[in-house]
XYZ file of C-alpha atoms in Angstrom:
554
model
C -108.383 118.920 78.549
C -111.123 116.298 78.312
C -114.582 117.904 78.013
C -116.961 115.047 77.318
C -116.990 111.258 77.049
C -119.852 109.370 75.432
C -120.150 105.575 75.830
C -122.761 103.470 74.043
C -123.171 99.680 74.167
C -119.758 99.152 75.718
C -119.213 96.187 78.086
C -122.101 96.470 80.609
C -122.885 100.086 79.686
C -125.959 100.781 77.582
C -125.401 104.528 77.406
C -123.392 106.941 79.539
C -122.365 110.499 78.834
C -119.962 112.295 81.180
C -119.039 115.987 81.209
C -115.619 116.553 82.748
C -114.326 119.533 84.689
C -110.945 121.136 85.298
C -109.077 120.181 88.484
C -109.203 116.793 90.182
C -112.135 114.467 89.540
C -112.430 111.318 91.637
C -114.419 108.250 90.589
C -115.804 105.872 93.219
C -118.366 103.087 93.319
C -119.172 99.674 94.669
C -116.880 96.741 93.962
C -117.702 95.295 90.536
C -119.706 98.342 89.471
C -117.193 99.176 86.745
C -115.376 102.188 88.187
C -112.721 101.905 85.476
C -115.251 101.717 82.631
C -114.624 105.344 81.621
C -110.864 104.772 81.687
C -111.223 101.660 79.531
C -113.405 103.575 77.074
C -110.846 106.392 76.888
C -108.134 103.818 76.277
C -110.067 102.520 73.253
C -110.574 106.087 72.022
C -106.809 106.516 72.164
C -106.039 103.451 70.094
C -105.937 100.463 72.440
C -106.992 97.133 70.919
C -110.518 95.939 71.589
C -111.207 92.613 73.327
C -113.961 90.088 72.588
C -116.232 91.464 75.349
C -116.019 95.094 74.195
C -119.527 95.191 72.698
C -122.480 94.933 75.109
C -124.218 91.535 74.764
C -127.131 91.723 72.331
C -125.779 94.855 70.592
C -124.391 95.139 67.074
C -121.671 97.664 67.872
C -120.112 99.824 70.564
C -119.663 103.557 69.959
C -117.232 105.653 71.992
C -116.403 109.317 71.571
C -114.169 111.733 73.481
C -114.294 115.511 73.072
C -111.189 117.579 73.961
C -110.416 121.275 74.264
C -106.959 121.698 72.717
C -106.853 125.502 72.461
C -103.703 125.573 74.644
C -102.265 122.244 73.506
C -99.666 123.280 70.911
C -98.386 119.757 70.238
C -101.858 118.341 69.576
C -102.696 121.321 67.331
C -99.453 120.838 65.380
C -100.106 117.102 64.987
C -103.658 117.665 63.733
C -102.481 120.363 61.316
C -99.772 118.080 59.947
C -102.437 115.447 59.203
C -105.055 117.910 57.861
C -107.423 117.181 60.783
C -107.588 120.644 62.411
C -110.947 121.921 63.719
C -110.878 125.294 65.568
C -109.148 124.394 68.835
C -111.229 121.276 69.438
C -110.691 117.595 68.883
C -113.361 114.912 68.645
C -112.229 111.290 68.650
C -114.723 108.555 67.800
C -114.320 104.786 67.799
C -116.847 102.248 66.499
C -116.336 98.533 67.238
C -118.648 95.845 65.830
C -119.644 92.630 67.573
C -117.565 90.759 64.955
C -114.451 92.630 66.124
C -114.120 95.105 63.243
C -113.144 98.622 64.209
C -113.321 102.103 62.701
C -111.673 105.244 64.050
C -112.378 108.926 63.366
C -110.656 112.188 64.273
C -112.747 115.328 63.761
C -115.038 113.351 61.460
C -112.304 111.927 59.224
C -111.629 108.191 59.138
C -108.089 107.377 60.325
C -106.026 104.227 61.029
C -105.763 103.030 64.629
C -102.084 104.014 64.765
C -103.052 107.679 64.372
C -105.263 107.512 67.452
C -102.244 106.292 69.424
C -100.006 108.983 67.960
C -102.461 111.761 68.851
C -103.362 110.235 72.224
C -99.897 110.814 73.682
C -100.567 114.581 73.472
C -103.998 114.372 75.110
C -103.996 111.920 78.029
C -101.458 110.116 80.189
C -102.849 107.040 81.987
C -101.201 105.551 85.082
C -102.557 102.073 85.823
C -102.941 100.162 89.076
C -100.308 97.632 87.975
C -97.606 100.212 87.199
C -95.819 99.362 90.452
C -95.253 95.814 89.152
C -93.331 97.305 86.216
C -91.262 99.428 88.584
C -88.904 96.544 89.385
C -88.018 96.073 85.682
C -84.712 97.657 84.698
C -86.037 98.915 81.351
C -88.936 100.635 83.120
C -86.563 102.282 85.596
C -84.481 103.624 82.731
C -87.641 104.830 81.001
C -88.813 106.669 84.121
C -85.480 108.453 84.581
C -85.337 109.477 80.929
C -88.929 110.677 81.088
C -88.154 112.812 84.119
C -85.017 114.241 82.489
C -86.721 114.915 79.122
C -84.250 112.861 77.092
C -86.477 112.246 74.058
C -84.313 114.218 71.612
C -81.070 112.700 72.897
C -82.540 109.194 72.720
C -83.704 109.757 69.147
C -80.224 110.916 68.136
C -78.685 107.944 69.932
C -81.077 105.495 68.273
C -80.351 106.962 64.847
C -76.587 106.648 65.387
C -76.945 103.115 66.764
C -79.051 102.115 63.757
C -76.397 103.503 61.415
C -73.734 101.523 63.276
C -75.822 98.341 63.009
C -76.223 98.789 59.259
C -72.488 99.375 58.813
C -71.685 96.377 61.008
C -74.026 94.145 59.008
C -72.521 95.323 55.728
C -69.004 94.780 57.086
C -69.806 91.209 58.209
C -71.364 90.324 54.862
C -68.386 91.704 52.966
C -66.009 89.908 55.294
C -67.900 86.599 55.062
C -67.905 86.726 51.256
C -64.283 87.824 51.004
C -62.849 84.398 50.021
C -65.672 83.766 47.582
C -65.069 87.181 46.016
C -61.357 86.478 45.701
C -61.980 83.230 43.789
C -64.555 84.938 41.586
C -62.243 87.895 41.089
C -59.380 85.664 39.904
C -61.649 83.999 37.336
C -63.004 87.344 36.150
C -59.520 88.822 35.885
C -58.452 85.926 33.650
C -61.593 86.185 31.482
C -61.479 89.971 31.187
C -57.755 89.922 30.386
C -58.326 87.375 27.595
C -61.161 89.447 26.113
C -59.193 92.680 26.586
C -56.318 91.218 24.585
C -58.647 90.075 21.796
C -60.320 93.521 21.904
C -63.308 92.803 19.675
C -65.021 96.081 18.756
C -68.720 96.919 18.517
C -70.152 95.648 15.184
C -66.783 94.166 14.242
C -67.952 90.548 14.169
C -70.569 90.977 11.365
C -67.902 92.704 9.240
C -65.367 90.039 10.189
C -67.809 87.300 9.242
C -68.474 88.952 5.865
C -64.736 89.414 5.148
C -64.072 85.797 6.063
C -66.740 84.525 3.662
C -65.458 86.842 0.902
C -61.814 85.778 1.224
C -62.589 82.092 1.679
C -64.651 82.143 -1.563
C -62.509 84.588 -3.532
C -61.701 82.105 -6.333
C -65.357 81.275 -6.819
C -66.236 84.979 -6.770
C -63.612 85.638 -9.455
C -64.882 82.815 -11.661
C -68.531 83.773 -11.383
C -67.906 87.476 -11.962
C -65.794 86.686 -15.055
C -68.605 84.532 -16.481
C -71.121 87.319 -15.892
C -68.894 89.908 -17.606
C -68.606 87.646 -20.650
C -72.336 87.061 -20.758
C -73.036 90.761 -20.639
C -70.540 92.114 -23.137
C -67.329 90.237 -23.821
C -68.522 86.983 -25.375
C -68.016 86.470 -29.115
C -70.872 83.940 -29.332
C -73.379 85.747 -27.102
C -73.637 89.248 -25.679
C -76.619 90.570 -23.797
C -75.666 94.165 -24.449
C -75.274 93.689 -28.220
C -78.640 91.909 -28.410
C -80.302 94.615 -26.284
C -78.690 97.320 -28.407
C -80.105 95.637 -31.598
C -83.541 95.417 -29.919
C -83.361 99.070 -28.863
C -82.479 100.159 -32.424
C -85.387 98.155 -33.873
C -87.932 99.552 -31.421
C -86.640 103.081 -32.012
C -87.237 102.587 -35.734
C -90.676 101.172 -34.906
C -91.476 104.298 -32.850
C -90.550 106.505 -35.771
C -93.217 104.729 -37.821
C -95.789 104.595 -35.010
C -95.763 107.074 -32.130
C -97.668 104.555 -29.953
C -94.389 102.631 -29.583
C -92.463 105.620 -28.232
C -92.809 104.588 -24.561
C -91.633 101.063 -25.402
C -88.579 102.475 -27.123
C -87.805 104.599 -24.079
C -88.148 101.657 -21.653
C -85.881 99.417 -23.724
C -83.314 102.171 -24.070
C -83.302 102.748 -20.301
C -82.840 99.005 -19.750
C -79.867 99.048 -22.128
C -78.294 101.965 -20.243
C -78.757 100.218 -16.858
C -77.279 97.000 -18.213
C -74.263 98.914 -19.503
C -73.786 100.438 -16.018
C -74.131 97.014 -14.401
C -71.554 95.627 -16.837
C -69.083 98.391 -15.963
C -69.675 97.911 -12.222
C -69.206 94.156 -12.574
C -65.864 94.712 -14.323
C -64.755 96.965 -11.477
C -65.971 94.397 -8.890
C -64.022 91.652 -10.705
C -60.897 93.762 -10.659
C -61.339 94.453 -6.892
C -61.280 90.764 -5.996
C -57.909 90.361 -4.342
C -56.604 86.875 -3.668
C -54.226 87.657 -0.795
C -53.327 84.548 1.247
C -51.678 86.603 3.995
C -54.697 88.892 4.503
C -56.985 85.875 4.402
C -54.909 84.127 7.077
C -55.225 87.117 9.424
C -58.976 87.377 8.879
C -59.443 83.642 9.296
C -57.485 83.625 12.538
C -59.439 86.528 14.100
C -62.789 85.128 12.938
C -61.910 81.699 14.310
C -60.788 83.168 17.653
C -64.058 85.101 17.972
C -66.036 81.886 17.435
C -63.904 79.998 19.967
C -64.358 82.695 22.640
C -68.109 82.782 22.019
C -68.344 78.990 22.425
C -66.144 79.118 25.519
C -68.386 81.658 27.233
C -71.581 80.186 25.791
C -72.767 83.375 24.112
C -73.652 84.264 20.531
C -70.588 85.709 18.698
C -72.424 88.955 18.004
C -73.013 89.338 21.814
C -69.361 88.872 22.736
C -68.699 92.624 23.070
C -71.600 93.206 25.515
C -70.594 90.071 27.441
C -67.062 91.471 27.744
C -68.457 94.773 29.095
C -70.601 92.919 31.646
C -67.635 90.895 32.949
C -65.602 94.089 33.265
C -68.400 95.683 35.312
C -68.601 92.621 37.603
C -64.845 92.784 38.174
C -65.053 96.507 38.981
C -67.851 95.842 41.501
C -65.829 93.133 43.240
C -62.811 95.388 43.424
C -65.014 98.162 44.873
C -66.313 95.710 47.515
C -62.747 94.943 48.545
C -61.929 98.641 48.685
C -65.112 99.180 50.715
C -64.068 96.460 53.159
C -60.695 98.152 53.664
C -62.354 101.498 54.413
C -65.191 100.197 56.568
C -63.138 99.511 59.669
C -62.330 103.211 59.898
C -65.940 104.174 59.098
C -67.240 101.857 61.836
C -64.790 103.354 64.298
C -65.926 106.878 63.435
C -69.592 105.886 63.732
C -69.027 104.268 67.118
C -67.112 107.333 68.266
C -70.068 109.574 67.369
C -72.377 107.144 69.166
C -70.209 107.281 72.310
C -70.189 111.070 72.246
C -74.005 111.123 72.333
C -74.160 108.263 74.865
C -71.732 110.044 77.216
C -73.767 113.235 76.938
C -76.861 111.195 77.809
C -75.050 109.566 80.760
C -73.985 112.936 82.095
C -77.529 114.251 81.852
C -78.890 111.099 83.500
C -76.500 111.495 86.396
C -77.565 115.092 86.890
C -81.277 114.248 86.686
C -80.819 111.234 88.982
C -79.572 113.445 91.842
C -82.648 115.625 91.616
C -85.097 112.741 91.132
C -83.771 110.540 93.942
C -83.946 113.452 96.363
C -87.544 114.208 95.371
C -88.566 110.534 95.550
C -86.955 110.138 98.974
C -88.823 113.191 100.275
C -92.085 112.021 98.724
C -91.997 108.425 100.027
C -91.043 109.646 103.493
C -94.235 111.696 103.407
C -96.121 108.516 102.420
C -95.625 106.931 105.851
C -92.111 105.620 105.206
C -90.182 108.164 107.332
C -86.856 106.301 107.328
C -86.853 105.276 103.668
C -84.018 106.363 101.430
C -84.115 106.119 97.634
C -81.174 106.229 95.231
C -80.633 105.805 91.487
C -77.537 103.807 90.560
C -76.039 104.515 87.136
C -73.183 102.227 86.060
C -71.543 101.662 82.679
C -72.631 98.507 80.854
C -70.192 95.633 80.525
C -70.905 95.130 76.821
C -69.407 97.526 74.295
C -71.953 96.920 71.514
C -73.941 100.130 70.908
C -77.479 100.006 72.267
C -80.333 102.331 71.388
C -80.644 103.206 75.101
C -77.037 104.143 75.751
C -74.171 102.777 77.802
C -75.768 102.879 81.258
C -77.149 100.245 83.591
C -79.807 101.985 85.688
C -81.100 100.507 88.930
C -83.433 101.808 91.598
C -82.058 101.191 95.105
C -83.895 101.624 98.382
C -83.311 101.335 102.096
C -86.447 101.100 104.229
C -84.899 101.326 107.717
C -82.029 103.200 109.407
C -78.719 101.407 109.044
C -80.038 99.148 106.319
C -77.851 99.184 103.188
C -79.294 100.281 99.871
C -80.448 97.295 97.818
C -82.308 96.670 94.610
C -85.971 97.653 94.812
C -87.359 94.161 94.197
C -85.270 92.671 97.016
C -86.367 95.071 99.737
C -89.760 96.664 99.150
C -93.038 94.888 99.891
C -96.073 95.133 97.620
C -97.568 98.023 99.566
C -94.248 99.854 99.703
C -93.807 99.353 95.972
C -97.248 100.856 95.390
C -96.335 103.947 97.407
C -92.956 104.364 95.737
C -94.580 103.916 92.328
C -97.262 106.474 93.121
C -94.667 108.958 94.364
C -92.718 108.573 91.122
C -95.856 108.881 88.996
C -96.905 112.095 90.710
C -93.433 113.561 90.297
C -93.250 112.532 86.655
C -96.751 113.848 86.010
C -95.425 117.356 86.657
C -93.052 116.908 83.722
C -95.657 115.503 81.334
C -97.052 117.932 78.768
C -100.397 116.118 78.390
C -103.231 118.234 79.834
C -105.109 115.269 81.320
C -103.654 112.773 83.807
C -105.523 109.626 84.775
C -104.714 107.513 87.848
C -106.551 104.187 87.740
C -106.542 102.751 91.288
C -102.848 103.518 91.768
C -103.517 103.790 95.517
C -103.981 100.029 95.945
C -102.175 98.753 99.039
C -102.169 102.005 101.039
C -104.485 103.372 103.706
C -104.808 105.751 106.666
C -102.469 108.767 106.886
C -100.605 107.543 103.796
C -103.795 107.638 101.763
C -104.503 111.166 103.014
C -101.068 112.283 101.878
C -101.623 110.655 98.459
C -104.915 112.527 98.151
C -103.213 115.823 99.004
C -100.497 115.265 96.389
C -103.045 114.440 93.697
C -105.118 117.462 94.688
C -102.078 119.732 94.353
C -101.415 118.211 90.952
C -105.018 119.003 89.986
C -104.454 122.703 90.642
C -102.449 122.965 87.439
C -103.851 120.220 85.227
C -106.879 117.989 84.798
C -106.594 114.911 87.045
C -108.970 111.959 86.939
C -108.544 109.402 89.706
C -110.353 106.082 90.130
C -110.103 105.185 93.825
C -111.588 103.123 96.639
C -110.087 105.272 99.389
C -112.172 108.000 101.122
C -108.988 109.953 101.915
C -108.289 110.257 98.172
C -111.887 110.566 96.971
C -112.533 113.485 99.359
C -109.668 115.498 97.844
C -111.317 115.741 94.438
C -112.747 119.040 93.243
C -115.674 116.971 92.005
C -116.681 113.336 92.353
C -118.363 110.802 90.068
C -120.222 107.757 91.355
C -120.466 104.513 89.398
C -123.292 102.134 90.167
C -124.443 98.828 88.693
C -128.162 98.018 88.322
C -129.698 94.684 87.392
C -133.217 93.307 86.901
C -132.063 89.701 86.993
C -131.820 89.502 83.230
C -129.830 92.556 82.241
C -127.055 94.520 83.948
C -126.539 98.237 83.477
C -123.790 100.592 84.689
C -124.480 104.275 85.215
C -122.218 107.219 86.118
C -123.479 110.325 87.904
C -121.960 113.521 89.275
C -122.427 113.647 93.047
C -123.987 116.626 94.769
C -122.637 117.894 98.090
C -125.063 115.784 100.123
C -124.699 112.632 98.042
C -120.943 113.038 98.109
C -120.991 113.118 101.914
C -122.936 109.841 101.953
C -120.510 108.232 99.444
C -117.451 109.227 101.503
C -119.230 107.893 104.600
C -119.908 104.611 102.769
C -116.229 104.317 101.867
C -115.368 104.921 105.531
C -117.915 102.691 107.232
C -119.320 100.362 104.602
C -123.034 100.048 103.869
C -124.042 100.877 107.478
C -123.756 104.652 107.334
C -123.912 106.308 110.755
C -124.015 109.892 111.948
C -120.421 109.410 113.063
C -119.271 108.314 109.611
C -121.226 111.182 108.009
C -119.569 113.673 110.362
C -116.200 112.175 109.531
C -117.007 112.484 105.823
C -117.947 116.157 106.226
C -114.649 116.819 107.996
C -112.717 115.118 105.223
C -114.475 117.126 102.525
C -114.095 120.356 104.461
C -110.361 119.881 104.896
């Protein structure tokens, strides 16, 4: 429950601090005094967006804080624990708004984004506004009210999840279907290209070897001639032989080393050079003998090398990248074929998804129908007690015409009402007047409030448009509601204000230059005078005071 609300430099409030009690608290005051100022401040504490006139004129910032006892509020405790904001069964929310419009929010001293205030707020306070009855004629609001009464949150979440899955599948199916012809044309081209490259079957690192073999075979005659010349120069020439000259040099240096040991290393180096040259000569002879002038082998190599170059030019890739290009085309073709297979299977998958959706939607419809019987009976009883003795209320639930899955199910929900005997049931907006709508809305809000898990319920002038015995009945219903939960009610009706377990009075003071709003808890005597003022206006008489005492006593 709400324990304390502190308001500083907000709108026309300089500073107000309010301690709240259990039960029903009513808030009254003169017209224009700002009776809803506390409600507006609480709304900001719970994440509502600030307007340009939030900060009191002449002030740098507005500061609002709300202190809650959450010892018995399991959902709020769980939410705070999940966000590491727990603080021993209490919750302090603080909001700071600058004159420039910047805003900061805190929960138990930790800075948080505005969205977290909203998320936590749903477990702390439920606010019913004076314009809720205007929403009552909207079909989406009627559906929302029925689902709220029936506790359909889990079913609606399952339905929304299934509907979202269906939407994603449907989108994927349409995209695949739209691109089907384009994929077919692309697939035909890829099949031709991949088949051509499959048949050529160039292997990894084959092209460099193929290129080398081509050069070797195409220059085999030149290789043979050059190698033969080198062999002759090394050893087989009668006029000149490198090996014979090096052998003569090696012998001379060896003899020199025998005469002078300082030449020993030179002799060794020259001898090693002679040995290496002999090995090179032998290897060159073997290389010369390995040169094979085979026109048939050369023709095969030339053909494969030429084909590789042609395919590389055709596909505008480097020859050495032809293998990776081939693999990439094959992967593209596989992907296209998988898309076609996916398209064939998706019709069945969509059907299964829609079937699961319908199962949940039908379960929701059945539960709605059951809840509607109970709710319409309770609303009928309640509005008859609110000075509409012949009124009859009914909830109509019909299947939607469209078959496309919706996140809210397959039902069209409409509130129907008959205000007089013999009058047929018709849509709410066609029959009920503004005052009747207010009463019906209030009846629904009170009934729904019993189902709400939030420990604090706020009614902000929801009794607009009613008076007399009807107002007294409204006050009694709110008072009964306050027996089990904390109820805060902003009202202008004495019949409602007198039913509160305690009463706050809002007044506006001005010195001609500045305006100030204050909020005070009324004592027994001052409460009698305030109820009398609501009954008789500013001219309070003994009669109006006596009437006020009777109202408070009852």
